[in-house]
Coordinates of C-alpha atoms and ligand atoms in Angstrom, one line a residue:
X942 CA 58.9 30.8 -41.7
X943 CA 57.7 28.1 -39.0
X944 CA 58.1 24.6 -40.4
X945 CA 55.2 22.7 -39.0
X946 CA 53.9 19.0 -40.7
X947 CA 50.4 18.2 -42.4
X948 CA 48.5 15.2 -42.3
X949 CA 44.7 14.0 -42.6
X950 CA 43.5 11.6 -40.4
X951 CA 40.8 9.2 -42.3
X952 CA 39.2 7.9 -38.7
X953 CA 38.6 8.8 -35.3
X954 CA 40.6 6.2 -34.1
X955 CA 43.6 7.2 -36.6
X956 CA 42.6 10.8 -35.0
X957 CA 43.4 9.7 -31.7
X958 CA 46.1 7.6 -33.1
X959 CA 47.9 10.6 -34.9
X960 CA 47.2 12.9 -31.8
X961 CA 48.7 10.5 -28.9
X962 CA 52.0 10.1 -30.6
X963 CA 52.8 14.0 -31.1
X964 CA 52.3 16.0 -28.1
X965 CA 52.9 18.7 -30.5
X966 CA 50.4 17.8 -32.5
X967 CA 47.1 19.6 -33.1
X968 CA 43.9 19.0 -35.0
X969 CA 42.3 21.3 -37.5
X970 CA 38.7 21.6 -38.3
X971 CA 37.8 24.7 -40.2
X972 CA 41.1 26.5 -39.5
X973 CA 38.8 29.7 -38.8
X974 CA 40.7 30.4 -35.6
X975 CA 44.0 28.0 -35.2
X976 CA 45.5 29.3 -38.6
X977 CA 44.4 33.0 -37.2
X978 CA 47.0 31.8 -33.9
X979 CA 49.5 30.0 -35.7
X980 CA 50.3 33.8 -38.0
X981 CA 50.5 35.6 -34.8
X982 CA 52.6 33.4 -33.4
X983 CA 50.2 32.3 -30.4
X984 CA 49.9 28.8 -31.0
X985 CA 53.2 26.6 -33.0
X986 CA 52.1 23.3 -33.4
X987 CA 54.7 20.7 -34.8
X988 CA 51.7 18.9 -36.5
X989 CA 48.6 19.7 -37.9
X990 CA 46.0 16.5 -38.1
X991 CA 43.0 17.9 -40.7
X992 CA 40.1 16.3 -39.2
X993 CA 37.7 17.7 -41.4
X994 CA 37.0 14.7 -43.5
X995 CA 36.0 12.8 -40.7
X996 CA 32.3 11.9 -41.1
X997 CA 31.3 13.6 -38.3
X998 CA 28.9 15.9 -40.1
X999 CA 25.4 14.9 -39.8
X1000 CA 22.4 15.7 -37.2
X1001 CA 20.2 13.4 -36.2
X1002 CA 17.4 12.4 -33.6
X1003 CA 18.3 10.4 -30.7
X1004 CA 16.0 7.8 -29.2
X1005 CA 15.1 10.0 -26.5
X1006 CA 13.8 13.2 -29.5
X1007 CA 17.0 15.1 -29.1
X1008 CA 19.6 15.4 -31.2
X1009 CA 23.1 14.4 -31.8
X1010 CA 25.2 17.3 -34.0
X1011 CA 28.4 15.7 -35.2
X1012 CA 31.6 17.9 -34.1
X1013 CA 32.4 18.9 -37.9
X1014 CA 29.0 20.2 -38.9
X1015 CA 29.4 24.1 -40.2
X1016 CA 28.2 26.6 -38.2
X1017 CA 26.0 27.6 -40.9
X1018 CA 24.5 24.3 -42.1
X1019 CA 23.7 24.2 -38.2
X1020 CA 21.6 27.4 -37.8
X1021 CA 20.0 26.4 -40.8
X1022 CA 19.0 22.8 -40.2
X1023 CA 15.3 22.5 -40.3
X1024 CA 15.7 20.3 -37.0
X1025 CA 17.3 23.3 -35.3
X1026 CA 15.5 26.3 -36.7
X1027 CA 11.9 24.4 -35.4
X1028 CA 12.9 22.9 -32.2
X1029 CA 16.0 24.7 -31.0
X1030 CA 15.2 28.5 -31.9
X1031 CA 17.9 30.0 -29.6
X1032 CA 20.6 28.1 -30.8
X1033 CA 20.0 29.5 -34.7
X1034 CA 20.1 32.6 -33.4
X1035 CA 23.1 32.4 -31.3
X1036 CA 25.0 30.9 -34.3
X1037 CA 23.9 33.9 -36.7
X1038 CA 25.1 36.3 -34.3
X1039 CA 28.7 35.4 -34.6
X1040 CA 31.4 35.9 -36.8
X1041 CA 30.4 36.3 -40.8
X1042 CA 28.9 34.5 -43.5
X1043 CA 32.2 33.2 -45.1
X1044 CA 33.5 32.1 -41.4
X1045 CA 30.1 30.5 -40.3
X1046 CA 30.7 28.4 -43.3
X1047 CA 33.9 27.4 -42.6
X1048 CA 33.6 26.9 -38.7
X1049 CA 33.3 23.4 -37.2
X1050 CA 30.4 22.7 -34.2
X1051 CA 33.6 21.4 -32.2
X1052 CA 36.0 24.0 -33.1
X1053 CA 33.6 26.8 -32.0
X1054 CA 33.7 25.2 -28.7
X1055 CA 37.6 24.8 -28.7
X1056 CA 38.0 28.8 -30.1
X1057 CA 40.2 31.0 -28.1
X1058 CA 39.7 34.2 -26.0
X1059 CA 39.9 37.3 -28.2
X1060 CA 41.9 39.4 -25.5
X1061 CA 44.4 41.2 -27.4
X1062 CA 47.0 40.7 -25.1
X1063 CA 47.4 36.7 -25.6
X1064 CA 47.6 37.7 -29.5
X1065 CA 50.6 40.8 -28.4
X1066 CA 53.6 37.9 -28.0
X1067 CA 55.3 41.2 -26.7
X1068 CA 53.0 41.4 -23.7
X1069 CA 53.0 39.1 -20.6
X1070 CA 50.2 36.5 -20.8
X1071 CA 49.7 33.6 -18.4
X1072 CA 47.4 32.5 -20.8
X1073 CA 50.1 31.9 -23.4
X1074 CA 52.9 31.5 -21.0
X1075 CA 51.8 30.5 -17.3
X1076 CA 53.4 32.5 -14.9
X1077 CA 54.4 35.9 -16.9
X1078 CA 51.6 37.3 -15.6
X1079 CA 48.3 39.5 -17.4
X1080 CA 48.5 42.1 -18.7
X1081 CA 45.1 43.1 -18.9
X1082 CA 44.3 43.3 -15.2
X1083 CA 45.7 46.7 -14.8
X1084 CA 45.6 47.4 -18.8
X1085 CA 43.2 47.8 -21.4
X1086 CA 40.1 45.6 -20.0
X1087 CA 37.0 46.9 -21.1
X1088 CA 36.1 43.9 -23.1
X1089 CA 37.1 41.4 -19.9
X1090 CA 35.5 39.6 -17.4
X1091 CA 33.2 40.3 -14.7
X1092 CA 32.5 37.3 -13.1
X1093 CA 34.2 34.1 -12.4
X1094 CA 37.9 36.2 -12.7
X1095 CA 41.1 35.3 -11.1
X1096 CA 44.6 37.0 -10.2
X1097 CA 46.2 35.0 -13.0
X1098 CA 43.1 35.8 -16.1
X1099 CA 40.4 38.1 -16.5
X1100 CA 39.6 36.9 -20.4
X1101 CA 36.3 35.9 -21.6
X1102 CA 35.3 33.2 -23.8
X1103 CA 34.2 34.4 -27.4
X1104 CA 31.8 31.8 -28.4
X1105 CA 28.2 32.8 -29.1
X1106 CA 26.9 29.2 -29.8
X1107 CA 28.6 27.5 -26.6
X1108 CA 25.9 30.5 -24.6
X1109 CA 22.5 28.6 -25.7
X1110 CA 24.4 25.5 -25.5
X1111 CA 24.9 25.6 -21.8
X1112 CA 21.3 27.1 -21.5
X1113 CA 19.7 24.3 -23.8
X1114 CA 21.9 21.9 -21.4
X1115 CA 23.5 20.2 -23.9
X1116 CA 26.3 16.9 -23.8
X1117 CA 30.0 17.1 -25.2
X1118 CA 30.4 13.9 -26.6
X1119 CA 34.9 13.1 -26.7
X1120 CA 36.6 10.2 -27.3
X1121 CA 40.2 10.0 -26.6
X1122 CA 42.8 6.6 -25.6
X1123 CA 40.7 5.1 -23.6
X1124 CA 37.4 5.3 -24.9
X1125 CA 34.4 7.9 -25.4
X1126 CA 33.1 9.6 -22.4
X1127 CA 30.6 12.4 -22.2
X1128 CA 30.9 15.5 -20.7
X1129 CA 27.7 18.1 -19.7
X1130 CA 28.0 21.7 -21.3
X1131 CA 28.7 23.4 -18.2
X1132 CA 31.2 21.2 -17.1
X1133 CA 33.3 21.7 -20.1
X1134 CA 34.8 25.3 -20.0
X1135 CA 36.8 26.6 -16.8
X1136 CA 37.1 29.2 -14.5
X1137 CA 41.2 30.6 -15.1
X1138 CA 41.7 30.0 -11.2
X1139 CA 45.9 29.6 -11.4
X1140 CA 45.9 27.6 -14.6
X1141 CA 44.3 30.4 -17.1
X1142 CA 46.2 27.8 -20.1
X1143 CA 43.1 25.8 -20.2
X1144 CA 40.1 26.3 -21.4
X1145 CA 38.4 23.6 -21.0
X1146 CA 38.6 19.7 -19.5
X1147 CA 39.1 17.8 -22.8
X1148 CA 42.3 16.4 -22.7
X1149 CA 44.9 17.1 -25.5
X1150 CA 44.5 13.5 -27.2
X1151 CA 40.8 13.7 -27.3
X1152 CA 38.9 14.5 -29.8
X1153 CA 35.1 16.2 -29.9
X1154 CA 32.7 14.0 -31.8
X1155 CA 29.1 15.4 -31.1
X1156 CA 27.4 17.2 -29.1
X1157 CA 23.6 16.3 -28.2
X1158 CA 20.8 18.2 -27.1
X1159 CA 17.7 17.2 -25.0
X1160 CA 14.3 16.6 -26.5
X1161 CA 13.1 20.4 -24.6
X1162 CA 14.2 23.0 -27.0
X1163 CA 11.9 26.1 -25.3
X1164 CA 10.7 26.4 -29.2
X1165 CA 7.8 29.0 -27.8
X1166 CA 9.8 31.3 -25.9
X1167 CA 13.5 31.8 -25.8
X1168 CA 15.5 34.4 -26.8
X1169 CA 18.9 35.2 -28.0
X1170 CA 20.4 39.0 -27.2
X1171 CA 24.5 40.1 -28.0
X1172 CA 25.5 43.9 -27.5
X1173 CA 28.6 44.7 -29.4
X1174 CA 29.8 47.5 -31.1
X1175 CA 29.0 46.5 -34.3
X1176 CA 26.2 44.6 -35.8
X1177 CA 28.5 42.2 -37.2
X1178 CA 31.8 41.0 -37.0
X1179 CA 32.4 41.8 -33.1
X1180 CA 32.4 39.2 -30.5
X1181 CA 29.8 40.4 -27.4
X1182 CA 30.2 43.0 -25.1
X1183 CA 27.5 40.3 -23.2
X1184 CA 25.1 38.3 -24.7
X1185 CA 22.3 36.6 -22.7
X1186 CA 20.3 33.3 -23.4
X1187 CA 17.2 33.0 -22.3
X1188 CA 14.3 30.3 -22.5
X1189 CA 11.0 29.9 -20.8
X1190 CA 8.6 27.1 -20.2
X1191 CA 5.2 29.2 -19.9
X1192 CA 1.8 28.4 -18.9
X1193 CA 0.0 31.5 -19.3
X1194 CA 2.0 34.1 -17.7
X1195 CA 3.1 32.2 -14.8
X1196 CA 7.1 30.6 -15.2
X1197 CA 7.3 26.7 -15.2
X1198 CA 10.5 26.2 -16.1
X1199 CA 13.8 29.0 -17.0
X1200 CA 17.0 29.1 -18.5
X1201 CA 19.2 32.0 -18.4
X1202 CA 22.6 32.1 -19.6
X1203 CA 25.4 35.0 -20.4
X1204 CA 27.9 35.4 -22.3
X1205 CA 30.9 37.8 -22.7
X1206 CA 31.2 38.3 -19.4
X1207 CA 33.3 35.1 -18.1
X1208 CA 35.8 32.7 -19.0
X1209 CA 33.0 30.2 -20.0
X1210 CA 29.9 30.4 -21.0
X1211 CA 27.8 31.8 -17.8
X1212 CA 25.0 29.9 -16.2
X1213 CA 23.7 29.9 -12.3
X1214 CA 21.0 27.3 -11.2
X1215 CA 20.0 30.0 -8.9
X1216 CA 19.2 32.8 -11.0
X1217 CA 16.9 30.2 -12.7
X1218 CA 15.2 29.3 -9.6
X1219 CA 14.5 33.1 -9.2
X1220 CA 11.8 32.6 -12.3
X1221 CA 10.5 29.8 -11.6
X1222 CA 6.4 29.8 -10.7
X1223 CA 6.6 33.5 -10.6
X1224 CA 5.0 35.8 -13.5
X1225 CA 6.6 37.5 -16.4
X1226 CA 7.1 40.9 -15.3
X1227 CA 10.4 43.6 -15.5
X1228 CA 10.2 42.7 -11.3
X1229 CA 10.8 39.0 -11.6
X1230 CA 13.1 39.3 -14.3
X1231 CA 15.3 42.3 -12.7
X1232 CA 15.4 40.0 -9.2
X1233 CA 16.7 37.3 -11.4
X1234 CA 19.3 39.5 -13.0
X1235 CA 20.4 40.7 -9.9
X1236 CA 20.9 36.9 -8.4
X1237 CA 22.8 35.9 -11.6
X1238 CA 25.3 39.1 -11.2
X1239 CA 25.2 39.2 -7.4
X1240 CA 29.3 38.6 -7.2
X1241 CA 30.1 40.4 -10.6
X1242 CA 33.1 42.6 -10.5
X1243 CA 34.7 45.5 -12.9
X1244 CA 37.6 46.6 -13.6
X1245 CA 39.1 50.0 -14.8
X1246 CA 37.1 50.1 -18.3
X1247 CA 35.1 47.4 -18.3
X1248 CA 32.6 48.3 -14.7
X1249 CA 29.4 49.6 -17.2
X1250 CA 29.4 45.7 -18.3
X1251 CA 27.6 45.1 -15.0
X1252 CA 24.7 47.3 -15.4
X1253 CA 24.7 46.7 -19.7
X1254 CA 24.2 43.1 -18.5
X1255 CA 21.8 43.4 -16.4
X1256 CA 19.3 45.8 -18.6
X1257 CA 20.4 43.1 -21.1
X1258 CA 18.8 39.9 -19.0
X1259 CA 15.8 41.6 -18.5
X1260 CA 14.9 42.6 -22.1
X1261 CA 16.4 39.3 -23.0
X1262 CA 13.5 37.6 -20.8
X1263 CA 11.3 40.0 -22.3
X1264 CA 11.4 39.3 -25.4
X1265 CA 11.6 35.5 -24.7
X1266 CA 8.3 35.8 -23.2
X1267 CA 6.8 37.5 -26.1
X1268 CA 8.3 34.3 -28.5
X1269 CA 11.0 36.9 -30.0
X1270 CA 13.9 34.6 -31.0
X1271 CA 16.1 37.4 -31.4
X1272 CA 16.9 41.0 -31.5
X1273 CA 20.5 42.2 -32.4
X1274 CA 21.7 45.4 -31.0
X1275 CA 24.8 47.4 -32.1
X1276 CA 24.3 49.9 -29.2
X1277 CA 27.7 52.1 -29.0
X1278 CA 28.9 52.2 -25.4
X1279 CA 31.3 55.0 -24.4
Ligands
LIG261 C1 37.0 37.4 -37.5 C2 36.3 36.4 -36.7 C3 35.1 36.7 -36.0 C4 34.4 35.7 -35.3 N1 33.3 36.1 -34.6 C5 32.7 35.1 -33.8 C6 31.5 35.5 -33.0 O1 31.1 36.6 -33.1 N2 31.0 34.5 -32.3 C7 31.5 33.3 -32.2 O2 30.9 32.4 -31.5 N3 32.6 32.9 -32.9 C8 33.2 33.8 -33.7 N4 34.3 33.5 -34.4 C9 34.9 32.2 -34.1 C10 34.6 31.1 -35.0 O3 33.2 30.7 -34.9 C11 35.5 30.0 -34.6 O4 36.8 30.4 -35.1 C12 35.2 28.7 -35.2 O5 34.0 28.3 -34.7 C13 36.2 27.7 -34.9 O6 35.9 26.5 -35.7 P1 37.0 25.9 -36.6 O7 36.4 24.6 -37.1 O8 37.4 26.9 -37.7 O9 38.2 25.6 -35.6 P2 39.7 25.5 -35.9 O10 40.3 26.8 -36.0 O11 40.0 24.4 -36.9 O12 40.2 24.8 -34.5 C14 40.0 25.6 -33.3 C15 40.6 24.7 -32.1 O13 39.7 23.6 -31.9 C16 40.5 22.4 -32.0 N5 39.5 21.4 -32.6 C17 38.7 21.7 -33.7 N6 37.8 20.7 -33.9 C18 38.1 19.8 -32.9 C19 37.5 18.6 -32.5 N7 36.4 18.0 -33.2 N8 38.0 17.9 -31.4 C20 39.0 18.4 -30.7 N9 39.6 19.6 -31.1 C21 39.1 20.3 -32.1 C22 41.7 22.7 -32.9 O14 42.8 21.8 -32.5 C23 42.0 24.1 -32.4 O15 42.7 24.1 -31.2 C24 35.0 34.4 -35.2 C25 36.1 34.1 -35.9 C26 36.8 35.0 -36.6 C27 38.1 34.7 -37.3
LIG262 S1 43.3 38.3 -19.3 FE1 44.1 36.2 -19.6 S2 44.4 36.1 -21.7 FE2 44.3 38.3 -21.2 S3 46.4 38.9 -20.7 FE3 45.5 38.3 -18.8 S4 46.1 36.1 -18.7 FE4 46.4 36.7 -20.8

């Protein structure tokens, strides 16, 4: 039995309050994934802060037509929001592709951001992380990798980041909204996961007495054509093999504007300006999109088990755009790989 204390914070500045004094502290949203890490023994906080009374739960329509979703909004009341099924297509989709039911009800907009990798070795405390204890080393660079990274790897980590929503979030260029000690600052999507480089422990640039309060989108939503595609190995209840987000701005069949993003493949959610570029003013054909593909995977590297992820990705981005072109929001695919 680990001892560990429970308390509610009743504002974001009694959050922030609560969170500053313990450096042992944590805050709990849905519990969907830190309860998971605290029974493994990953994650011991001294504290837990329940934020989930906070009243960060409503979406609504900034000045400039997007929208601000507060940071304790369920997963599912997300996907289902009329606002998002209309204008933000790809993001419902993304949401319904992860986890369960019961879990997308329980999981917090910020948490799902904040969720850790699913490589089993940080949940084995038996095996050598750097993740969970910098400097031990990884265990999964010459071990069991086939769910890893491709791109963006370093000596220290080869994990990927789980999240499905955080994929059309970085495509739909979305804002983190924070506010920690010393005010509220705001922080674009792609800025907000990291590479491992030599310090694999974090995941991302909030700081540990900040907390996530919203996160906005733009007024462009690619309603017409986007798309939404995760290969797994089951059609539910399995984090991607990749996933790929992907949005067009059409006019006729000639590409105005494109957003491509990928997921299960890196430590954060994977999106190149370039690869985008690629699309732009050309037409919607399997040339354009493969010669995209190809620029977004151009430094991707495999390991032992997990090599086929290159090509798998790369079929995936172009029937991805595909179907984005063809106003398909999504297509779910439990294809088996060997
Ligand atoms: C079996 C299973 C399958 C899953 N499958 C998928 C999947 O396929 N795709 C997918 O995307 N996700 C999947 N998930 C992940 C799930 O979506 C996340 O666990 C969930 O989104 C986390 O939200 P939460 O509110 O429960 O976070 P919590 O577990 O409460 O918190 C997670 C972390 O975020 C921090 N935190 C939470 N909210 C805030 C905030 N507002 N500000 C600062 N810090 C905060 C906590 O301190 C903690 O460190 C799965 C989870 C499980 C258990
Ligand atoms: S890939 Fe990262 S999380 Fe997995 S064992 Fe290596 S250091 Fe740990």
């Amino acid at each position: 039995m680990i001892d560990f204390q429970y308390t509610r914070a009743d504002t974001i500045a009694d959050a922030i309050r609560q969170i500053s004094a313990n450096t042992e502290a944590k805050f709990i949203a849905g519990g969907t994934n830190l309860i998971d890490l605290m029974k493994e023994d990953v994650e011991r906080p001294a504290r837990l802060i329940d934020i989930s009374r906070l009243p960060l739960k409503s979406v609504e329509e900034t000045a400039n037509r997007g929208l601000r979703i507060g940071a304790l909004v369920p997963n599912s009341d997300l996907a289902y929001h009329p606002l998002i099924a209309q204008r933000y297509p790809m993001l419902a989709s993304a949401i319904l592709a992860g986890a369960s039911a019961q879990l997308r009800n329980m999981a917090s907009t910020g948490g799902n951001l904040l969720q850790r990798t699913r490589c089993a070795y940080f949940y084995d405390t038996t095996s050598p992380c750097n993740k969970r204890e910098p400097g031990s080393g990884c265990s999964a660079i010459a071990g069991l990798n086939r769910g890893h990274a491709i791109l963006g790897t370093s000596e220290a980590c080869i994990a990927t980041h789980p999240s499905d929503m955080c994929v059309a979030l970085v495509a739909l260029d979305a804002t983190v909204h924070v506010v920690g000690p010393t005010g509220a600052r705001a922080i674009a999507f792609a800025d907000f996961h990291r590479l491992p480089e030599n310090t694999p422990q974090r995941d991302t640039n909030l700081e540990r007495n900040e907390i996530i309060t919203a996160i906005e989108l733009p007024a462009r939503g690619f309603a017409a054509n986007c798309s939404y595609l995760k290969i797994r190995d089951r059609l539910s209840y399995a984090f991607a093999l990749v996933s790929v987000a992907a949005a067009l701005e059409l006019e006729g069949d000639t590409i105005k504007a494109a957003r491509l993003a990928l997921g299960g493949v890196a430590h954060k959610p994977w999106r190149d300006p370039s690869a985008e570029a690629e699309l732009q003013g050309q037409t919607t054909n399997p040339s354009t999109f493969t010669r995209a593909a190809n620029v977004l995977l151009r430094d991707a590297r495999g390991f032992e088990h997990n090599a086929f992820k290159i090509d798998l990705a790369r079929s995936a981005i172009v029937r991805t755009l595909t179907q984005a072109a063809s106003g398909i929001p999504q297509s779910q695919s439990s294809k088996k790989i060997a």
